[in-house]
PDB file of C-alpha atoms in Angstrom:
ATOM      1  CA  ASN A  75       0.087  -0.124  -0.353  1.00 83.00           C
ATOM      2  CA  CYS A  76       2.791   2.265  -0.392  1.00 91.00           C
ATOM      3  CA  LEU A  77       3.102   3.901  -3.516  1.00 92.00           C
ATOM      4  CA  PRO A  78       7.060   4.877  -4.607  1.00 96.00           C
ATOM      5  CA  VAL A  79       7.371   1.128  -2.983  1.00 97.00           C
ATOM      6  CA  ARG A  80       4.896  -0.440  -5.744  1.00 94.00           C
ATOM      7  CA  GLN A  81       6.610   2.492  -8.455  1.00 97.00           C
ATOM      8  CA  ALA A  82      10.845   1.490  -7.236  1.00 98.00           C
ATOM      9  CA  LEU A  83       9.377  -2.508  -7.896  1.00 97.00           C
ATOM     10  CA  LEU A  84       8.386  -1.902 -11.393  1.00 96.00           C
ATOM     11  CA  VAL A  85      11.341   0.321 -12.298  1.00 97.00           C
ATOM     12  CA  ALA A  86      13.891  -2.021 -10.337  1.00 98.00           C
ATOM     13  CA  LEU A  87      12.623  -5.132 -12.700  1.00 98.00           C
ATOM     14  CA  ASP A  88      14.790  -6.788 -15.549  1.00 98.00           C
ATOM     15  CA  ARG A  89      12.108  -7.027 -18.013  1.00 96.00           C
ATOM     16  CA  GLU A  90      13.524  -8.303 -20.762  1.00 97.00           C
ATOM     17  CA  ALA A  91      15.461 -10.916 -17.851  1.00 97.00           C
ATOM     18  CA  VAL A  92      11.925 -12.177 -17.571  1.00 95.00           C
ATOM     19  CA  ARG A  93      10.528 -11.875 -21.605  1.00 96.00           C
ATOM     20  CA  GLN A  94      13.581 -14.590 -21.976  1.00 96.00           C
ATOM     21  CA  VAL A  95      12.063 -16.953 -19.430  1.00 94.00           C
ATOM     22  CA  ALA A  96       8.667 -16.671 -21.370  1.00 92.00           C
ATOM     23  CA  GLY A  97       9.853 -17.441 -24.522  1.00 93.00           C
ATOM     24  CA  GLY A  98      12.006 -14.173 -26.240  1.00 93.00           C
ATOM     25  CA  GLU A  99      10.705 -11.988 -28.399  1.00 91.00           C
ATOM     26  CA  PHE A 100       7.995 -14.889 -29.196  1.00 92.00           C
ATOM     27  CA  ALA A 101       6.305 -13.712 -26.150  1.00 90.00           C
ATOM     28  CA  GLY A 102       6.130 -10.219 -27.102  1.00 90.00           C
ATOM     29  CA  ASP A 103       6.815  -6.780 -26.519  1.00 90.00           C
ATOM     30  CA  PHE A 104       6.308  -4.859 -23.823  1.00 91.00           C
ATOM     31  CA  ALA A 105       3.177  -3.419 -22.462  1.00 90.00           C
ATOM     32  CA  ASP A 106       2.843   0.133 -21.752  1.00 91.00           C
ATOM     33  CA  GLY A 107      -0.669  -0.160 -20.167  1.00 91.00           C
ATOM     34  CA  PHE A 108      -3.488  -2.626 -19.383  1.00 90.00           C
ATOM     35  CA  ILE A 109      -5.483  -2.539 -22.753  1.00 93.00           C
ATOM     36  CA  SER A 110      -3.389  -4.495 -25.851  1.00 92.00           C
ATOM     37  CA  PRO A 111      -2.855  -2.740 -28.968  1.00 93.00           C
ATOM     38  CA  THR A 112      -5.315  -5.985 -30.397  1.00 92.00           C
ATOM     39  CA  ILE A 113      -8.636  -3.863 -28.684  1.00 94.00           C
ATOM     40  CA  ALA A 114      -7.579  -1.001 -31.266  1.00 95.00           C
ATOM     41  CA  ALA A 115     -10.709   1.200 -30.875  1.00 96.00           C
ATOM     42  CA  ASP A 116      -9.412   1.760 -27.502  1.00 97.00           C
ATOM     43  CA  TYR A 117      -5.160   1.620 -26.900  1.00 96.00           C
ATOM     44  CA  ALA A 118      -3.699   4.620 -27.107  1.00 95.00           C
ATOM     45  CA  PRO A 119       0.217   4.767 -26.530  1.00 94.00           C
ATOM     46  CA  ASN A 120       0.855   5.370 -22.746  1.00 92.00           C
ATOM     47  CA  LYS A 121       3.648   6.699 -21.520  1.00 91.00           C
ATOM     48  CA  VAL A 122       5.612   4.346 -18.681  1.00 90.00           C
ATOM     49  CA  LEU A 123       6.664   4.890 -16.037  1.00 92.00           C
ATOM     50  CA  ASP A 124       9.951   7.196 -16.074  1.00 93.00           C
ATOM     51  CA  GLY A 125      12.869   5.289 -15.284  1.00 95.00           C
ATOM     52  CA  VAL A 126      10.732   2.378 -16.513  1.00 96.00           C
ATOM     53  CA  GLN A 127      14.389   0.217 -18.259  1.00 95.00           C
ATOM     54  CA  PRO A 128      13.982  -3.118 -20.401  1.00 95.00           C
ATOM     55  CA  THR A 129      16.754  -4.357 -18.415  1.00 97.00           C
ATOM     56  CA  GLY A 130      15.863  -2.369 -14.631  1.00 97.00           C
ATOM     57  CA  ASN A 131      16.952   0.326 -13.065  1.00 98.00           C
ATOM     58  CA  PRO A 132      18.329   0.188  -9.905  1.00 98.00           C
ATOM     59  CA  ASP A 133      19.309   3.435  -9.833  1.00 98.00           C
ATOM     60  CA  ALA A 134      16.296   4.776  -9.497  1.00 98.00           C
ATOM     61  CA  ALA A 135      14.747   2.426  -8.032  1.00 98.00           C
ATOM     62  CA  LYS A 136      16.690   2.827  -4.954  1.00 98.00           C
ATOM     63  CA  ALA A 137      15.769   6.672  -5.167  1.00 98.00           C
ATOM     64  CA  LEU A 138      11.841   5.991  -5.290  1.00 98.00           C
ATOM     65  CA  LEU A 139      12.832   4.060  -2.353  1.00 98.00           C
ATOM     66  CA  GLU A 140      14.693   6.952  -0.090  1.00 97.00           C
ATOM     67  CA  GLN A 141      10.725   8.890  -1.180  1.00 97.00           C
ATOM     68  CA  ALA A 142       9.376   5.631   0.419  1.00 98.00           C
ATOM     69  CA  LYS A 143      11.591   5.492   3.896  1.00 97.00           C
ATOM     70  CA  THR A 144       9.489   8.877   5.004  1.00 96.00           C
ATOM     71  CA  ALA A 145       6.276   8.397   3.217  1.00 96.00           C
ATOM     72  CA  CYS A 146       5.585   5.032   4.401  1.00 96.00           C
ATOM     73  CA  PRO A 147       8.420   3.722   6.554  1.00 98.00           C
ATOM     74  CA  ASP A 148       6.988   0.481   7.887  1.00 97.00           C
ATOM     75  CA  VAL A 149       6.357  -0.293   4.496  1.00 97.00           C
ATOM     76  CA  TYR A 150       9.919   0.714   3.278  1.00 98.00           C
ATOM     77  CA  ALA A 151      11.338  -1.518   6.064  1.00 98.00           C
ATOM     78  CA  LYS A 152       9.556  -4.328   5.468  1.00 98.00           C
ATOM     79  CA  ALA A 153      10.940  -4.082   1.451  1.00 98.00           C
ATOM     80  CA  THR A 154      14.358  -3.527   2.495  1.00 98.00           C
ATOM     81  CA  GLY A 155      14.211  -5.835   5.723  1.00 97.00           C
ATOM     82  CA  GLU A 156      12.361  -9.020   6.154  1.00 97.00           C
ATOM     83  CA  GLY A 157      11.370  -8.846   2.750  1.00 98.00           C
ATOM     84  CA  LEU A 158       8.300  -9.081   0.132  1.00 97.00           C
ATOM     85  CA  VAL A 159       6.756 -12.517  -0.919  1.00 97.00           C
ATOM     86  CA  TYR A 160       5.985 -12.970  -4.151  1.00 97.00           C
ATOM     87  CA  ASP A 161       3.762 -15.291  -5.390  1.00 96.00           C
ATOM     88  CA  HIS A 162       4.352 -17.425  -8.357  1.00 96.00           C
ATOM     89  CA  PRO A 163       2.929 -20.939  -9.495  1.00 96.00           C
ATOM     90  CA  ASP A 164       5.603 -24.023  -8.672  1.00 97.00           C
ATOM     91  CA  THR A 165       6.784 -24.898 -11.333  1.00 96.00           C
ATOM     92  CA  PRO A 166      10.764 -24.677 -13.289  1.00 95.00           C
ATOM     93  CA  THR A 167       9.469 -21.930 -15.395  1.00 93.00           C
ATOM     94  CA  TRP A 168       7.875 -19.434 -12.855  1.00 94.00           C
ATOM     95  CA  ALA A 169      11.181 -21.387 -10.391  1.00 96.00           C
ATOM     96  CA  LYS A 170      13.352 -18.871 -12.994  1.00 96.00           C
ATOM     97  CA  ASN A 171      10.506 -16.118 -13.743  1.00 95.00           C
ATOM     98  CA  ALA A 172      11.151 -15.889  -9.676  1.00 97.00           C
ATOM     99  CA  ALA A 173      14.942 -15.650  -9.814  1.00 97.00           C
ATOM    100  CA  VAL A 174      14.780 -12.897 -12.561  1.00 97.00           C
ATOM    101  CA  TRP A 175      12.325 -10.991  -9.970  1.00 97.00           C
ATOM    102  CA  ILE A 176      14.557 -12.088  -7.003  1.00 98.00           C
ATOM    103  CA  GLU A 177      17.721 -10.564  -8.498  1.00 98.00           C
ATOM    104  CA  SER A 178      16.038  -7.761  -9.531  1.00 97.00           C
ATOM    105  CA  MET A 179      15.147  -6.380  -6.847  1.00 98.00           C
ATOM    106  CA  LYS A 180      18.575  -7.209  -4.901  1.00 98.00           C
ATOM    107  CA  LYS A 181      19.976  -5.120  -6.563  1.00 98.00           C
ATOM    108  CA  ALA A 182      18.083  -1.933  -5.724  1.00 97.00           C
ATOM    109  CA  GLY A 183      17.887  -3.006  -2.177  1.00 98.00           C
ATOM    110  CA  ILE A 184      14.665  -5.063  -2.146  1.00 98.00           C
ATOM    111  CA  VAL A 185      14.498  -7.999  -0.039  1.00 98.00           C
ATOM    112  CA  LEU A 186      12.108 -10.334  -1.834  1.00 97.00           C
ATOM    113  CA  LYS A 187      10.969 -14.330  -0.591  1.00 97.00           C
ATOM    114  CA  SER A 188       9.463 -16.543  -3.728  1.00 97.00           C
ATOM    115  CA  ASN A 189       6.335 -18.423  -2.621  1.00 97.00           C
ATOM    116  CA  PRO A 190       5.742 -21.120  -5.042  1.00 97.00           C
ATOM    117  CA  ILE A 191       2.485 -22.117  -4.713  1.00 97.00           C
ATOM    118  CA  GLU A 192       0.973 -25.026  -5.879  1.00 97.00           C
ATOM    119  CA  PRO A 193      -0.158 -25.156  -9.694  1.00 96.00           C
ATOM    120  CA  GLY A 194      -3.895 -25.524  -9.750  1.00 96.00           C
ATOM    121  CA  LYS A 195      -4.123 -23.967  -6.088  1.00 96.00           C
ATOM    122  CA  TYR A 196      -2.300 -20.354  -7.184  1.00 95.00           C
ATOM    123  CA  TYR A 197      -5.648 -18.812  -7.731  1.00 92.00           C
ATOM    124  CA  SER A 198      -7.468 -19.436  -5.428  1.00 93.00           C
ATOM    125  CA  VAL A 199      -4.337 -18.253  -2.779  1.00 94.00           C
ATOM    126  CA  VAL A 200      -4.029 -15.281  -4.483  1.00 91.00           C
ATOM    127  CA  MET A 201      -7.417 -13.909  -4.780  1.00 88.00           C
ATOM    128  CA  ASP A 202      -8.023 -14.578  -1.272  1.00 89.00           C
ATOM    129  CA  GLU A 203      -7.099 -11.492   0.725  1.00 86.00           C
ATOM    130  CA  ALA A 204      -5.928 -12.641   3.611  1.00 91.00           C
ATOM    131  CA  LEU A 205      -3.305 -15.531   1.929  1.00 93.00           C
ATOM    132  CA  GLN A 206      -2.311 -13.427  -0.849  1.00 92.00           C
ATOM    133  CA  GLY A 207       1.418 -12.518  -0.726  1.00 94.00           C
ATOM    134  CA  ASP A 208       2.564  -8.557  -0.936  1.00 94.00           C
ATOM    135  CA  ILE A 209       3.086  -9.548  -5.096  1.00 93.00           C
ATOM    136  CA  SER A 210       0.978 -11.908  -7.154  1.00 90.00           C
ATOM    137  CA  ARG A 211       0.689 -12.123 -10.740  1.00 85.00           C
ATOM    138  CA  GLY A 212      -2.189 -13.215 -12.787  1.00 83.00           C
ATOM    139  CA  GLY A 213      -2.800 -13.382 -16.879  1.00 80.00           C
ATOM    140  CA  TRP A 214      -5.675 -11.777 -18.672  1.00 83.00           C
ATOM    141  CA  ALA A 215      -6.264 -11.819 -22.413  1.00 84.00           C
ATOM    142  CA  ALA A 216      -9.479  -9.525 -23.628  1.00 87.00           C
ATOM    143  CA  ASP A 217     -12.707 -12.280 -24.523  1.00 88.00           C
ATOM    144  CA  TRP A 218     -13.998  -9.775 -27.286  1.00 90.00           C
ATOM    145  CA  LEU A 219     -12.712  -6.605 -28.381  1.00 93.00           C
ATOM    146  CA  ASN A 220     -14.084  -4.487 -26.120  1.00 96.00           C
ATOM    147  CA  SER A 221     -11.932  -3.427 -22.990  1.00 95.00           C
ATOM    148  CA  SER A 222     -14.719  -4.337 -20.613  1.00 94.00           C
ATOM    149  CA  THR A 223     -13.452  -7.098 -20.275  1.00 91.00           C
ATOM    150  CA  VAL A 224     -10.542  -6.373 -19.608  1.00 91.00           C
ATOM    151  CA  LEU A 225     -10.303  -3.325 -17.195  1.00 91.00           C
ATOM    152  CA  PRO A 226     -13.248  -4.135 -15.108  1.00 89.00           C
ATOM    153  CA  GLU A 227     -12.314  -7.550 -14.160  1.00 87.00           C
ATOM    154  CA  LEU A 228      -8.453  -6.563 -13.764  1.00 86.00           C
ATOM    155  CA  PHE A 229      -9.795  -3.610 -11.888  1.00 84.00           C
ATOM    156  CA  GLY A 230     -12.776  -4.188 -10.518  1.00 80.00           C
ATOM    157  CA  GLU A 231     -15.848  -5.870  -9.602  1.00 76.00           C
ATOM    158  CA  GLY A 232     -15.491  -8.454 -12.447  1.00 72.00           C
ATOM    159  CA  GLY A 233     -14.087 -11.180  -9.895  1.00 71.00           C
ATOM    160  CA  PHE A 234      -9.964 -11.129 -10.525  1.00 74.00           C
ATOM    161  CA  ASN A 235      -8.819  -7.875  -8.882  1.00 73.00           C
ATOM    162  CA  ILE A 236      -6.185  -9.659  -7.442  1.00 75.00           C
ATOM    163  CA  SER A 237      -4.317  -5.618  -6.644  1.00 74.00           C
ATOM    164  CA  GLN A 238      -7.526  -5.518  -3.683  1.00 74.00           C
ATOM    165  CA  ASN A 239      -7.647  -1.597  -4.600  1.00 76.00           C
ATOM    166  CA  LYS A 240     -11.194  -1.516  -3.099  1.00 80.00           C
ATOM    167  CA  LYS A 241      -9.933   0.464  -0.325  1.00 80.00           C
ATOM    168  CA  ASP A 242      -7.004   2.609  -1.859  1.00 83.00           C
ATOM    169  CA  PRO A 243      -9.061   6.010  -1.793  1.00 84.00           C
ATOM    170  CA  ALA A 244      -8.459   7.164  -6.144  1.00 86.00           C
ATOM    171  CA  TYR A 245     -10.338   4.086  -6.245  1.00 88.00           C
ATOM    172  CA  ALA A 246     -13.805   5.678  -6.054  1.00 91.00           C
ATOM    173  CA  VAL A 247     -12.931   7.578  -9.320  1.00 93.00           C
ATOM    174  CA  TYR A 248     -11.519   5.287 -10.899  1.00 90.00           C
ATOM    175  CA  LYS A 249     -14.350   2.929 -10.273  1.00 91.00           C
ATOM    176  CA  ALA A 250     -17.512   5.724 -11.512  1.00 94.00           C
ATOM    177  CA  LEU A 251     -15.160   6.408 -14.971  1.00 94.00           C
ATOM    178  CA  MET A 252     -15.468   2.234 -15.229  1.00 93.00           C
ATOM    179  CA  ASP A 253     -19.311   2.648 -14.721  1.00 94.00           C
ATOM    180  CA  ASP A 254     -19.375   5.343 -17.567  1.00 97.00           C
ATOM    181  CA  ALA A 255     -17.771   3.857 -19.530  1.00 97.00           C
ATOM    182  CA  LEU A 256     -20.091   0.371 -19.378  1.00 95.00           C
ATOM    183  CA  ALA A 257     -22.892   2.263 -19.564  1.00 97.00           C
ATOM    184  CA  GLN A 258     -22.294   4.061 -22.609  1.00 97.00           C
ATOM    185  CA  THR A 259     -23.717   2.950 -25.928  1.00 97.00           C
ATOM    186  CA  ASP A 260     -21.831   5.261 -28.375  1.00 98.00           C
ATOM    187  CA  ARG A 261     -19.067   3.079 -29.459  1.00 97.00           C
ATOM    188  CA  ALA A 262     -16.328   5.817 -29.628  1.00 98.00           C
ATOM    189  CA  ALA A 263     -17.209   7.613 -26.800  1.00 98.00           C
ATOM    190  CA  GLN A 264     -17.012   4.825 -25.170  1.00 98.00           C
ATOM    191  CA  ALA A 265     -13.598   3.883 -26.407  1.00 98.00           C
ATOM    192  CA  GLU A 266     -12.159   7.525 -25.605  1.00 97.00           C
ATOM    193  CA  LEU A 267     -13.370   6.244 -21.500  1.00 97.00           C
ATOM    194  CA  TRP A 268     -11.463   3.059 -21.372  1.00 96.00           C
ATOM    195  CA  LYS A 269      -8.051   5.362 -23.031  1.00 96.00           C
ATOM    196  CA  LYS A 270      -8.602   7.456 -19.772  1.00 94.00           C
ATOM    197  CA  ALA A 271      -8.874   4.335 -17.357  1.00 92.00           C
ATOM    198  CA  ASN A 272      -6.036   2.908 -19.108  1.00 92.00           C
TER     199      ASN A 272
END
């Protein structure tokens, strides 16, 4: 629940190494948001967080952690001390992925602990706020070419909200934007709302 720590995680991650574990360039391009360019009507390029680089940026992550020292000292202490828990399926591929995450974070001064979960139980664990670790991952793809099948599912009432963001003070504004988009019957106007939400 600490924005500078979340940003430090993103900036520290060696995304190219994660992509290599997933199959290299065949795994796809780096995302700049949650709406894929394949949903052309709803997609607009987004600016990623300053400091994000394909191979990670430990120095930028360390600067963000400095902000966290005063913004949220308890989360900073956990991230740099006892460590954050990274949930992942217990498979050889995800073990490699976790190793990349752990090494990336280590370079930035963040302690990350691997939490392998039996693959068949993974989503039942990470969807339960009481069982979920500090960092969880999930996969999602559009059911059809409308972001109504993506953003509400990932960050709203749709049922796959592993981000547990409903307690965030900014959530009400975001939820209102999603509700407006879902109620919009003009497809072009709806697309503009999805771009804003993304």
